[in-house]
Amino acid sequence: MATIYEVSELAGVSLATVSRVVNGTAKVRQSTKDKVEAAMRELGYRPNTIAQSLASNRSNSVGILVPELIGPFYGALLSRIESLFRAAGKHVIIAAGHSDAELERDSIEFLQSRHCDALILHVESVSDDYLVALAESECQFALINRRVAAISERCITLDNRLGGFLASEHLLALGHRNIGYISGPMWKQDAKERYAGHQQALMDFGVKENQHAFFEGDFQETSGVAGLQYFIEQRIPISALVCANDEMAAGALTAAHDLGISVPEQLSIVGFDNTNFSHYTFPKLTTIDYPIAEIGAMAARWVLAHVYQKPGEPLVSSFQPKLVQRHSTFAARRESA
Amino acid sequence: MATIYEVSELAGVSLATVSRVVNGTAKVRQSTKDKVEAAMRELGYRPNTIAQSLASNRSNSVGILVPELIGPFYGALLSRIESLFRAAGKHVIIAAGHSDAELERDSIEFLQSRHCDALILHVESVSDDYLVALAESECQFALINRRVAAISERCITLDNRLGGFLASEHLLALGHRNIGYISGPMWKQDAKERYAGHQQALMDFGVKENQHAFFEGDFQETSGVAGLQYFIEQRIPISALVCANDEMAAGALTAAHDLGISVPEQLSIVGFDNTNFSHYTFPKLTTIDYPIAEIGAMAARWVLAHVYQKPGEPLVSSFQPKLVQRHSTFAARRESA
DNA sequence: TTGAAAGCGATACCAG
DNA sequence: CTGGTATCGCTTTCAA
């Protein structure tokens, strides 16, 4: 591979000049520029990104840390982020944190050791303090799906509370009064907020929450089946069920089939996230749309604007979820029936 | 961040010596080594990977090119590959080719410009010749899910033909004789092979293929619904349906529900891939397991062995799919009934 | 076993 | 507008 040195020689100009035409960092006379470009073409020159990074102290790479690479959720995020950065000539380095504090810290260090210009973090286990400290070091990063007050200008989130509210409001409006709730792990911020939204909706409709109609799951399918089984065994009377994500909703749906409970006639179910499989279920899942790809895109724009000085459309830091009504929810039977 | 220079000064040794203890490239007296390590610890030294790359001409990064980041399939692949390389101190740079020849080539160039030490390619549109030429350049890469004779030592594949065979054999053994087939785009190698396996099974059972019971889909859910609709409209009599992937099977399942066809009683359906949502469907999908994560792991091992001289377990280049029997298939009704 | 010094391929500052 | 040159942080001969 040709180096900048060979190009400068062939074009009969200095190293510095070649660098200028490559980067467009300063004015160069058109005729010189032409010579240089001809030389570059002739040699098939392509700048060595590694050398560029070392000299410029910028790696043109951004690190992305998500909980999992597998599963229906983060793919959409990564996909969007990758294509945006790709178009900007940056590349993404991807790591998985597996919702484990130590692994998350490791991953961040790993990404930093790779000299990423910026990070996009979707972390759940690491403490707020850690993130604040990280922000105080010279590390540039955007935080997804988590709001930390001290660094809120870097946070891009979904209004999870509103999402939880919408899910339950939908059911309440349909006439349901006995609503079960299968939550995510309550140590996770989003799980907590979604649940808070649920409670808010109950309150707004003047419905008293049945403390027993709550089951703490783990966002996995299996806890969806466990949750529904629990409610049935405990004879908790419910005509509707909100699950804090689609996986658990799918699990509950399966359990309902197995228990001979027909959905939505006997039991309405609503999920959360609108993952790609939510319309593969039967009946198709009513759920809350989580615009994860948009959020990823926004994080990418944040980086482009703050780190690469490429301002684009204005940044928005909070997104609104909305209800996607499909076939797993149904009007409650009249009590008089 | 401390540099190697500062470490050498603090430890009272030369740059070269520090480099030696960092890389273990040569014997260093234990006492010197201790001094150096103490100094490194004191300064929190971490080598600058960019400088290492420039000097050593190795980037410790491997590029992964897959068709899509989104969707249920490649996440599993990426996940496994990432964790294997991470453990080996390498990082992965990920790009998407979107099944488009130009984009695939672009992506490969992009990855090369990033000076990846090796690539792992899952490409479908680029020609065999291109890949052979690429192999003849100095580029190191492993090819996933595609067999190119001239470079077969770099190929890691699933026996798609066997998979197609197993799917249809299962149905035939269940007594089905009118079997519809919804294939992937026939220009894709895997789609062709799966179909060939299907034909083989029919032949083995002495069943004549109904040419009209074939529908060419595009591996997307929508073509699954289109396919089943087509068979029904054309009044092609089928009691079973094999779909060349799970997405299309899920689509066919949905269509069956909508058309009032009960699965599996009136129609058995088998998918292919065993994607993570295949047990969210109702009934749960019988399918062919595609050990995509294992295949990814093998590709990673190939790279570790061939590029980084870290031999591990022996390499295998072809994987066997197997049938995963769930609830979407059922014995054919006796003809006499 | 250790040190000195020459790169690796760019960037960027300082003159001219 | 262009050239010279120091520099980025590390690896890798070559000698000692």
XYZ file of C-alpha atoms (C1' of nucleotides) in Angstrom:
706
model
C 0.000 0.000 0.000
C 1.279 3.378 -1.007
C 2.170 5.857 1.714
C 1.780 9.566 1.828
C 5.461 9.823 1.257
C 5.320 8.115 -2.109
C 2.435 10.302 -3.130
C 4.320 13.455 -2.241
C 7.301 12.293 -4.212
C 5.317 11.380 -7.293
C 3.416 14.650 -7.162
C 6.562 16.604 -6.490
C 5.177 18.317 -3.394
C 5.759 18.017 0.309
C 4.189 15.626 2.765
C 2.330 18.464 4.331
C 0.675 19.434 1.100
C -0.547 15.951 0.431
C -1.978 15.842 3.909
C -3.753 19.100 3.196
C -5.478 17.856 0.097
C -6.401 14.610 1.793
C -7.997 16.364 4.718
C -9.000 19.625 3.141
C -7.567 21.356 6.194
C -6.138 24.318 4.322
C -6.279 26.018 0.971
C -4.177 24.488 -1.726
C -3.794 25.884 -5.224
C -6.038 24.029 -7.651
C -3.165 23.002 -9.892
C -1.216 21.516 -6.992
C -4.308 19.803 -5.797
C -4.813 18.232 -9.197
C -1.269 16.963 -9.267
C -1.653 15.410 -5.870
C -4.945 13.831 -6.692
C -3.546 12.376 -9.869
C -0.676 10.894 -7.931
C -3.018 9.447 -5.325
C -5.118 7.855 -8.008
C -2.121 6.466 -9.795
C -0.811 4.825 -6.653
C -4.194 3.808 -5.368
C -3.317 5.670 -2.220
C -5.483 5.298 0.849
C -4.479 6.949 4.081
C -3.472 4.611 6.839
C -6.116 5.174 9.442
C -3.899 3.897 12.191
C -1.200 6.410 11.494
C -3.803 9.118 11.206
C -5.137 8.196 14.569
C -1.779 8.241 16.221
C -0.825 11.567 14.786
C -4.144 13.269 15.244
C -5.048 11.659 18.512
C -8.450 10.749 17.095
C -9.348 7.229 16.154
C -12.499 7.909 14.174
C -14.084 5.071 16.013
C -16.905 5.075 18.465
C -17.540 2.392 21.005
C -21.010 1.037 21.579
C -21.839 -0.841 24.740
C -25.140 -2.664 24.978
C -26.359 -5.298 27.395
C -26.655 -8.009 24.744
C -25.897 -8.488 21.096
C -28.340 -11.317 20.936
C -32.071 -10.942 21.129
C -34.602 -8.864 19.298
C -33.905 -5.541 20.857
C -30.419 -4.201 20.449
C -29.967 -5.261 16.865
C -32.228 -2.461 15.770
C -30.189 -0.020 17.804
C -26.850 -1.176 16.510
C -28.050 -1.310 12.972
C -29.058 2.303 12.931
C -25.999 3.531 14.741
C -23.666 1.601 12.508
C -25.094 2.975 9.304
C -25.034 6.549 10.544
C -21.418 6.385 11.583
C -20.432 4.469 8.552
C -21.806 7.260 6.419
C -19.703 9.687 8.414
C -16.562 7.637 7.886
C -16.396 6.478 11.484
C -16.506 2.912 12.559
C -18.135 1.291 15.509
C -16.602 -1.055 17.989
C -19.196 -3.084 19.758
C -19.114 -4.672 23.168
C -21.642 -6.420 25.365
C -22.035 -5.693 29.072
C -24.451 -8.475 30.024
C -26.087 -6.356 32.710
C -23.175 -7.036 34.995
C -21.453 -4.153 36.735
C -17.972 -5.569 36.471
C -18.387 -6.557 32.857
C -19.786 -3.165 32.079
C -16.797 -1.448 33.635
C -14.458 -3.833 31.852
C -16.117 -3.115 28.590
C -15.844 0.598 29.049
C -12.165 0.292 29.805
C -11.742 -1.989 26.863
C -13.375 0.532 24.590
C -11.289 3.309 26.042
C -8.105 1.345 25.565
C -9.136 1.163 21.942
C -9.065 4.958 21.958
C -12.586 5.464 20.830
C -13.362 9.105 20.254
C -16.659 8.629 22.007
C -18.830 5.978 23.563
C -22.515 5.251 23.414
C -23.505 3.454 26.558
C -26.525 1.394 27.362
C -25.570 0.234 30.816
C -27.742 -0.887 33.646
C -25.554 -2.141 36.436
C -22.858 0.407 36.867
C -23.629 3.118 39.419
C -24.650 6.680 38.738
C -21.543 7.821 40.563
C -19.349 5.817 38.292
C -20.936 7.459 35.279
C -20.604 10.906 36.737
C -16.955 10.262 37.453
C -16.497 8.940 33.961
C -18.001 12.115 32.603
C -15.597 14.138 34.675
C -12.649 12.333 33.187
C -12.069 13.380 29.641
C -14.270 10.577 28.318
C -17.006 11.629 25.935
C -20.116 9.529 25.943
C -23.845 9.508 25.436
C -26.051 7.543 27.778
C -29.010 5.654 26.435
C -32.132 4.621 28.306
C -31.012 6.036 31.595
C -31.222 9.443 33.149
C -28.566 10.585 35.574
C -29.307 14.050 36.864
C -25.735 15.297 37.095
C -25.061 14.511 33.457
C -28.516 14.825 32.012
C -27.250 16.630 28.944
C -25.749 13.338 27.789
C -28.830 11.253 28.403
C -31.237 10.099 25.758
C -34.202 8.273 27.097
C -37.646 6.975 26.537
C -40.375 8.165 28.804
C -40.880 4.769 30.393
C -43.332 6.063 32.896
C -45.558 7.281 30.116
C -45.221 3.921 28.434
C -46.336 2.093 31.528
C -49.149 4.548 31.843
C -50.330 4.050 28.275
C -50.350 0.282 28.607
C -52.553 0.307 31.662
C -54.663 3.192 30.507
C -55.531 1.209 27.410
C -56.726 -1.680 29.524
C -58.596 0.548 31.920
C -60.320 2.304 29.076
C -61.382 -1.100 27.828
C -63.130 -1.568 31.132
C -60.633 -3.807 32.897
C -60.373 -3.336 36.624
C -58.452 -6.413 37.674
C -55.118 -5.943 36.042
C -52.107 -8.072 36.775
C -48.608 -6.679 36.350
C -45.462 -8.602 35.552
C -42.532 -6.279 35.955
C -38.864 -6.409 35.081
C -36.240 -6.583 37.816
C -37.085 -3.674 40.072
C -33.468 -2.633 40.457
C -33.540 -1.557 36.845
C -34.587 2.001 36.355
C -36.783 1.347 33.349
C -38.620 -1.463 35.109
C -39.342 0.813 38.023
C -40.560 3.638 35.849
C -42.842 1.458 33.787
C -44.417 0.179 36.938
C -44.827 3.691 38.267
C -46.700 4.560 35.097
C -48.973 1.610 35.658
C -49.754 2.769 39.182
C -50.395 6.257 37.940
C -52.955 4.996 35.451
C -54.731 3.007 38.135
C -54.837 6.042 40.303
C -56.138 8.253 37.523
C -58.978 5.833 36.967
C -59.662 5.591 40.659
C -58.828 1.917 40.752
C -57.180 0.539 43.837
C -54.162 -1.578 43.088
C -54.326 -5.202 44.104
C -50.944 -5.727 45.753
C -51.125 -9.407 44.978
C -51.504 -8.882 41.283
C -47.853 -7.941 41.004
C -45.104 -10.327 39.960
C -41.471 -9.362 39.589
C -39.971 -11.055 36.554
C -36.605 -10.699 34.877
C -37.554 -9.502 31.400
C -37.136 -13.072 30.099
C -39.814 -15.151 28.490
C -39.737 -17.724 31.270
C -40.694 -15.227 33.911
C -43.722 -14.354 31.821
C -44.975 -17.897 32.066
C -44.006 -18.056 35.721
C -45.890 -14.841 36.382
C -49.132 -15.943 34.835
C -48.913 -19.343 36.497
C -48.388 -17.605 39.802
C -51.488 -15.467 39.405
C -53.559 -18.481 38.479
C -52.287 -20.650 41.298
C -52.829 -17.890 43.792
C -56.289 -17.431 42.352
C -55.690 -13.745 41.795
C -58.645 -12.689 39.692
C -57.393 -10.816 36.648
C -58.987 -10.047 33.339
C -55.964 -8.280 31.936
C -52.225 -8.420 32.258
C -49.546 -5.904 31.508
C -46.054 -7.204 31.024
C -43.093 -4.871 31.227
C -41.654 -6.219 27.987
C -42.634 -8.297 25.004
C -40.598 -11.339 25.931
C -42.502 -11.777 29.152
C -45.738 -11.059 27.335
C -44.910 -13.815 24.861
C -44.240 -16.118 27.785
C -47.533 -15.223 29.408
C -49.275 -15.803 26.107
C -47.790 -19.268 25.846
C -48.735 -20.034 29.409
C -52.269 -18.869 28.727
C -52.521 -21.241 25.778
C -51.241 -24.066 27.913
C -53.662 -23.271 30.693
C -56.556 -23.130 28.290
C -57.138 -19.434 28.873
C -58.153 -17.740 25.678
C -56.537 -14.471 24.792
C -57.957 -11.894 24.500
C -61.449 -13.169 25.315
C -60.658 -14.268 28.830
C -57.450 -12.400 29.334
C -56.082 -9.301 27.669
C -52.322 -9.005 27.489
C -50.190 -6.004 26.650
C -46.457 -6.026 26.192
C -43.792 -3.353 25.966
C -41.072 -2.611 23.400
C -42.769 -3.606 20.152
C -39.950 -5.988 19.368
C -39.869 -7.510 15.942
C -41.483 -10.757 16.979
C -44.464 -9.140 18.649
C -46.603 -9.753 15.599
C -45.496 -13.350 15.247
C -47.394 -14.259 18.362
C -50.987 -15.429 18.269
C -52.898 -13.345 18.790
C -50.634 -10.533 17.720
C -49.450 -8.612 20.684
C -50.749 -5.227 21.688
C -47.714 -3.408 22.962
C -45.969 -0.123 23.595
C -43.662 1.016 20.865
C -40.143 1.740 21.982
C -38.436 3.686 19.190
C -35.089 2.185 19.970
C -33.628 2.821 16.548
C -34.526 6.515 16.745
C -32.948 6.716 20.122
C -29.807 5.148 18.776
C -29.814 7.560 15.894
C -30.106 10.436 18.325
C -27.167 9.180 20.337
C -25.162 8.963 17.151
C -26.111 12.523 16.308
C -25.115 13.632 19.754
C -21.684 12.176 19.156
C -21.412 13.641 15.702
C -22.315 17.060 17.038
C -20.360 17.072 20.281
C -17.311 15.084 19.365
C -16.903 15.473 15.655
C -18.295 18.981 15.374
C -20.800 17.896 12.782
C -24.019 19.431 13.928
C -27.115 18.048 12.297
C -30.745 18.267 13.171
C -31.416 19.529 16.678
C -31.035 17.005 19.441
C -33.911 15.729 21.479
C -33.228 13.956 24.693
C -36.493 12.316 25.557
C -38.743 10.195 23.390
C -42.400 9.391 23.771
C -43.627 5.833 23.496
C -46.983 5.065 21.978
C -49.515 2.310 22.087
C -49.602 -0.199 19.249
C -52.938 -1.848 19.357
C -53.087 -5.351 17.940
C -55.142 -8.351 18.892
C -54.180 -9.425 22.375
C -56.427 -6.944 24.139
C -60.174 -6.818 24.235
C -62.961 -5.058 26.062
C -63.623 -6.368 29.533
C -66.797 -8.353 30.000
C -69.494 -6.391 31.721
C -69.524 -7.165 35.404
C -73.264 -7.729 35.164
C -72.762 -10.592 32.745
C -2.461 8.612 30.276
C 1.012 7.442 31.041
C 3.245 6.465 28.154
C 5.797 3.756 27.905
C 8.405 6.434 28.187
C 7.304 7.501 31.624
C 7.217 3.911 32.740
C 10.738 3.305 31.547
C 11.935 6.380 33.362
C 10.243 5.529 36.621
C 11.494 1.964 36.458
C 14.954 3.094 35.451
C 15.105 0.872 32.384
C 14.889 1.449 28.671
C 11.853 1.692 26.487
C 12.709 -1.598 24.899
C 12.689 -3.399 28.189
C 9.298 -2.105 29.114
C 8.014 -3.200 25.764
C 9.430 -6.634 26.425
C 7.672 -7.085 29.686
C 4.438 -5.757 28.279
C 4.507 -8.174 25.388
C 6.506 -10.993 26.856
C 8.472 -11.069 23.639
C 11.826 -11.803 25.224
C 13.348 -12.934 28.450
C 13.732 -10.253 31.078
C 15.379 -10.765 34.449
C 12.747 -11.271 37.120
C 13.988 -8.358 39.203
C 13.796 -5.947 36.270
C 10.423 -7.272 35.385
C 9.212 -6.584 38.906
C 10.478 -3.042 38.781
C 8.751 -2.424 35.492
C 5.506 -3.926 36.644
C 5.566 -1.844 39.785
C 6.096 1.265 37.711
C 3.287 0.361 35.382
C 0.958 -0.189 38.268
C 1.936 3.054 39.897
C 1.254 5.042 36.775
C -1.792 3.077 35.760
C -0.069 2.467 32.489
C -1.981 0.965 29.596
C -0.369 0.621 26.231
C -1.742 2.794 23.492
C -3.215 0.299 21.097
C -3.020 2.711 18.211
C 0.684 3.181 18.568
C 1.111 -0.544 18.978
C -0.746 -1.117 15.777
C 1.264 1.398 13.862
C 4.558 0.041 15.025
C 3.710 -3.626 14.769
C 1.559 -3.433 11.705
C -1.164 -5.390 13.462
C -4.344 -3.774 14.647
C -5.668 -6.515 16.901
C -9.026 -5.961 15.386
C -11.106 -8.227 13.257
C -13.834 -7.091 10.943
C -17.157 -8.860 10.821
C -19.464 -8.419 7.881
C -22.994 -9.745 8.097
C -26.048 -9.062 5.963
C -28.005 -7.390 8.752
C -27.487 -6.303 12.319
C -31.168 -6.291 12.887
C -33.320 -9.386 13.101
C -33.182 -12.552 15.096
C -30.397 -14.276 13.298
C -27.082 -12.495 13.247
C -27.207 -11.274 16.793
C -26.424 -14.761 17.998
C -23.495 -14.924 15.642
C -22.071 -11.574 16.611
C -22.551 -12.207 20.251
C -20.467 -15.319 20.238
C -17.759 -13.912 18.040
C -17.470 -10.774 20.093
C -17.012 -12.572 23.351
C -14.406 -14.934 21.952
C -12.306 -12.146 20.528
C -12.789 -9.971 23.530
C -11.340 -12.722 25.657
C -8.357 -12.832 23.335
C -7.817 -9.088 23.614
C -8.986 -8.398 20.087
C -11.855 -6.199 19.202
C -14.446 -6.534 16.518
C -15.513 -3.965 14.004
C -18.909 -4.713 12.643
C -20.440 -3.780 9.331
C -23.634 -4.670 7.507
C -23.728 -5.625 3.831
C -27.493 -5.684 3.293
C -27.235 -8.451 0.700
C -26.134 -5.924 -1.864
C -23.034 -6.605 -3.917
C -21.813 -3.034 -3.966
C -22.433 -2.509 -0.299
C -20.686 -5.742 0.480
C -17.636 -4.694 -1.471
C -17.736 -1.275 0.122
C -17.905 -2.807 3.531
C -14.975 -5.058 2.877
C -12.924 -2.105 1.716
C -14.045 -0.146 4.704
C -12.940 -2.905 7.020
C -9.659 -3.210 5.210
C -9.049 0.503 5.440
C -9.443 0.025 9.156
C -6.524 -2.366 8.956
C -8.287 -5.328 10.418
C -5.973 -8.256 10.896
C -8.659 -10.538 9.557
C -12.232 -10.538 8.381
C -15.139 -12.844 8.970
C -17.487 -12.584 6.046
C -21.091 -13.555 5.677
C -21.723 -12.267 2.197
C -24.287 -13.332 -0.329
C -24.132 -10.991 -3.266
C -20.506 -10.641 -4.104
C -19.243 -13.132 -6.689
C -17.124 -16.199 -6.082
C -14.456 -14.690 -8.290
C -14.298 -11.604 -6.176
C -13.760 -13.722 -3.086
C -11.107 -15.802 -4.739
C -9.325 -12.650 -5.829
C -9.625 -11.261 -2.348
C -8.063 -14.393 -0.978
C -5.204 -14.010 -3.406
C -4.516 -10.525 -2.164
C -2.939 -10.571 1.236
C -6.337 -10.345 2.937
C -7.046 -12.962 5.562
C -10.640 -13.955 5.986
C -13.014 -16.732 6.898
C -16.186 -17.250 4.909
C -19.373 -18.181 6.667
C -22.369 -19.970 5.217
C -20.941 -20.207 1.748
C -18.684 -22.671 0.055
C -16.367 -21.535 -2.686
C -14.373 -24.436 -4.056
C -11.152 -22.569 -4.732
C -10.910 -21.353 -1.173
C -12.749 -24.088 0.639
C -10.226 -24.141 3.468
C -11.627 -20.795 4.589
C -15.261 -21.807 4.412
C -17.400 -22.728 7.347
C -20.848 -23.855 6.442
C -23.990 -25.585 7.461
C -25.118 -28.549 5.443
C -28.189 -26.785 4.102
C -29.072 -29.633 1.833
C -29.285 -31.956 4.783
C -31.418 -29.412 6.590
C -33.858 -29.227 3.736
C -33.878 -32.976 3.620
C -34.607 -33.347 7.324
C -37.496 -30.921 7.180
C -39.258 -32.747 4.398
C -38.311 -36.180 5.644
C -40.013 -35.377 8.922
C -43.202 -34.495 7.099
C -43.008 -37.491 4.816
C -42.483 -39.802 7.751
C -45.591 -38.281 9.270
C -47.453 -39.479 6.222
C -47.729 -36.242 4.305
C -47.621 -36.542 0.557
C -48.811 -33.123 -0.562
C -46.111 -30.836 0.657
C -45.841 -27.202 -0.300
C -42.499 -25.454 -0.341
C -41.811 -21.767 0.198
C -38.213 -21.102 -0.651
C -35.849 -18.217 -0.197
C -34.586 -16.241 -3.201
C -33.190 -18.900 -5.474
C -30.120 -16.866 -6.327
C -28.932 -17.431 -2.787
C -26.877 -20.531 -2.369
C -28.448 -21.612 0.890
C -31.960 -21.258 -0.499
C -31.029 -23.446 -3.439
C -29.458 -26.097 -1.281
C -32.334 -26.291 1.137
C -34.663 -26.799 -1.742
C -32.438 -29.478 -3.206
C -32.645 -31.308 0.113
C -36.398 -31.124 -0.051
C -36.418 -32.647 -3.504
C -34.068 -35.347 -2.368
C -36.394 -36.323 0.446
C -39.351 -36.512 -1.908
C -37.373 -38.707 -4.201
C -36.250 -40.979 -1.411
C -39.850 -41.497 -0.424
C -40.869 -42.067 -3.988
C -43.111 -39.041 -4.001
C -43.434 -37.060 -7.181
C -42.982 -33.336 -6.656
C -45.946 -31.138 -7.474
C -44.352 -28.326 -9.451
C -47.172 -26.015 -8.488
C -46.586 -26.450 -4.801
C -43.483 -24.281 -4.978
C -43.377 -20.608 -4.131
C -40.261 -18.471 -4.220
C -40.231 -16.090 -1.294
C -37.601 -13.681 -0.042
C -36.905 -14.984 3.457
C -39.169 -12.266 4.875
C -42.300 -12.853 6.888
C -44.502 -11.262 4.253
C -43.530 -13.762 1.618
C -44.605 -16.505 4.001
C -48.104 -15.135 4.080
C -48.030 -14.503 0.338
C -46.899 -18.055 -0.265
C -49.660 -19.704 1.685
C -52.243 -17.390 0.191
C -50.990 -18.301 -3.220
C -51.330 -22.024 -2.581
C -54.844 -21.563 -1.286
C -55.965 -19.333 -4.113
C -54.531 -21.690 -6.676
C -56.253 -24.530 -4.874
C -53.025 -26.453 -4.590
C -53.885 -29.265 -2.208
C -51.320 -29.375 0.558
C -51.404 -30.915 3.976
C -47.955 -29.721 4.942
C -45.680 -26.822 4.204
C -41.969 -26.404 4.526
C -40.633 -22.890 4.681
C -36.981 -22.205 4.029
C -36.708 -20.065 7.130
C -38.572 -19.284 10.326
C -39.648 -15.797 9.321
C -41.561 -17.118 6.370
C -42.918 -19.945 8.505
C -44.189 -17.394 11.001
C -45.817 -15.530 8.146
C -47.461 -18.691 6.864
C -48.658 -19.449 10.369
C -50.264 -16.045 10.639
C -51.857 -16.444 7.246
C -53.194 -19.839 8.265
C -54.807 -18.319 11.337
C -56.343 -15.604 9.230
C -57.636 -18.088 6.697
C -59.121 -20.250 9.396
C -56.785 -23.142 8.694
C -55.812 -24.858 11.898
C -52.184 -25.731 12.424
C -51.141 -28.482 12.740
C -54.448 -30.321 12.390
C -55.160 -29.193 8.860
C -51.732 -28.010 7.902
C -48.327 -28.918 9.248
C -45.641 -26.270 8.980
C -41.915 -26.576 9.432
C -39.471 -23.730 9.449
C -35.708 -23.450 9.245
C -33.097 -21.738 11.450
C -34.570 -22.207 14.903
C -34.465 -18.480 15.506
C -35.169 -17.235 18.959
C -38.783 -16.385 18.278
C -39.683 -19.775 16.893
C -41.171 -20.844 20.195
C -43.137 -17.623 20.594
C -45.408 -18.640 17.768
C -48.599 -20.578 18.310
C -48.319 -23.420 17.899
C -44.609 -23.488 18.561
C -42.725 -23.988 15.385
C -41.124 -27.251 14.386
C -37.935 -26.218 12.683
C -34.405 -27.083 11.682
C -31.740 -25.941 14.062
C -29.051 -23.819 12.513
C -26.166 -23.639 14.986
C -25.220 -20.166 13.911
C -23.414 -19.310 17.107
C -21.240 -22.402 16.840
C -20.428 -21.526 13.299
C -19.437 -18.053 14.366
C -17.303 -19.483 17.101
C -15.581 -21.704 14.605
C -14.856 -18.775 12.337
C -13.374 -16.958 15.283
C -11.202 -19.934 16.060
C -10.100 -20.090 12.472
C -8.922 -16.515 12.752
C -7.266 -17.075 16.081
C -5.409 -20.059 14.690
C -4.490 -18.752 11.255
C -3.920 -15.110 11.927
C -2.952 -14.859 15.549
C -1.180 -18.172 15.824
C -3.334 -19.235 18.728
C -4.388 -22.741 17.857
C -7.238 -24.107 19.895
C -9.507 -27.045 19.418
C -9.384 -28.540 15.949
C -11.347 -26.752 13.288
C -14.391 -28.208 11.639
C -15.658 -26.704 8.451
C -19.106 -28.157 8.036
C -21.924 -28.346 10.534
C -24.943 -30.605 10.620
C -28.399 -29.193 11.215
C -30.968 -31.156 13.133
C -34.696 -31.272 13.460
C -36.317 -29.531 16.406
C -39.740 -30.984 16.762
C -42.321 -28.738 18.360
C -46.012 -28.367 17.804
C -46.590 -27.124 14.297
C -46.375 -30.548 12.682
C -48.711 -33.456 13.024
C -49.389 -36.806 11.421
C -51.224 -36.641 8.119
C -54.799 -37.764 8.157
C -55.230 -41.190 6.718
C -56.309 -40.961 3.124
C -59.128 -43.350 3.929
C -60.650 -40.964 6.422
C 19.568 -9.565 29.419
C 19.490 -4.805 28.190
C 19.917 -0.286 25.631
C 20.100 2.825 21.532
C 18.014 4.189 17.670
C 15.500 3.693 13.426
C 11.231 3.478 11.820
C 5.625 2.896 11.337
C 2.542 6.790 8.364
C 0.380 10.309 9.245
C -0.618 15.464 11.512
C 0.342 20.114 12.670
C 3.039 23.945 13.929
C 6.222 27.318 12.334
C 8.463 29.718 8.828
C 8.870 31.605 4.496
C -0.134 28.759 -0.408
C 3.778 25.526 0.532
C 7.734 23.167 2.774
C 10.451 21.521 6.738
C 10.334 19.109 10.790
C 9.058 17.641 15.356
C 5.919 14.444 17.200
C 2.402 10.698 18.329
C 3.641 5.934 21.456
C 5.236 1.885 20.505
C 7.966 -2.268 18.154
C 11.983 -4.152 16.546
C 16.516 -4.854 14.826
C 21.329 -4.434 16.066
C 24.936 -4.049 19.308
C 26.809 -4.292 23.543
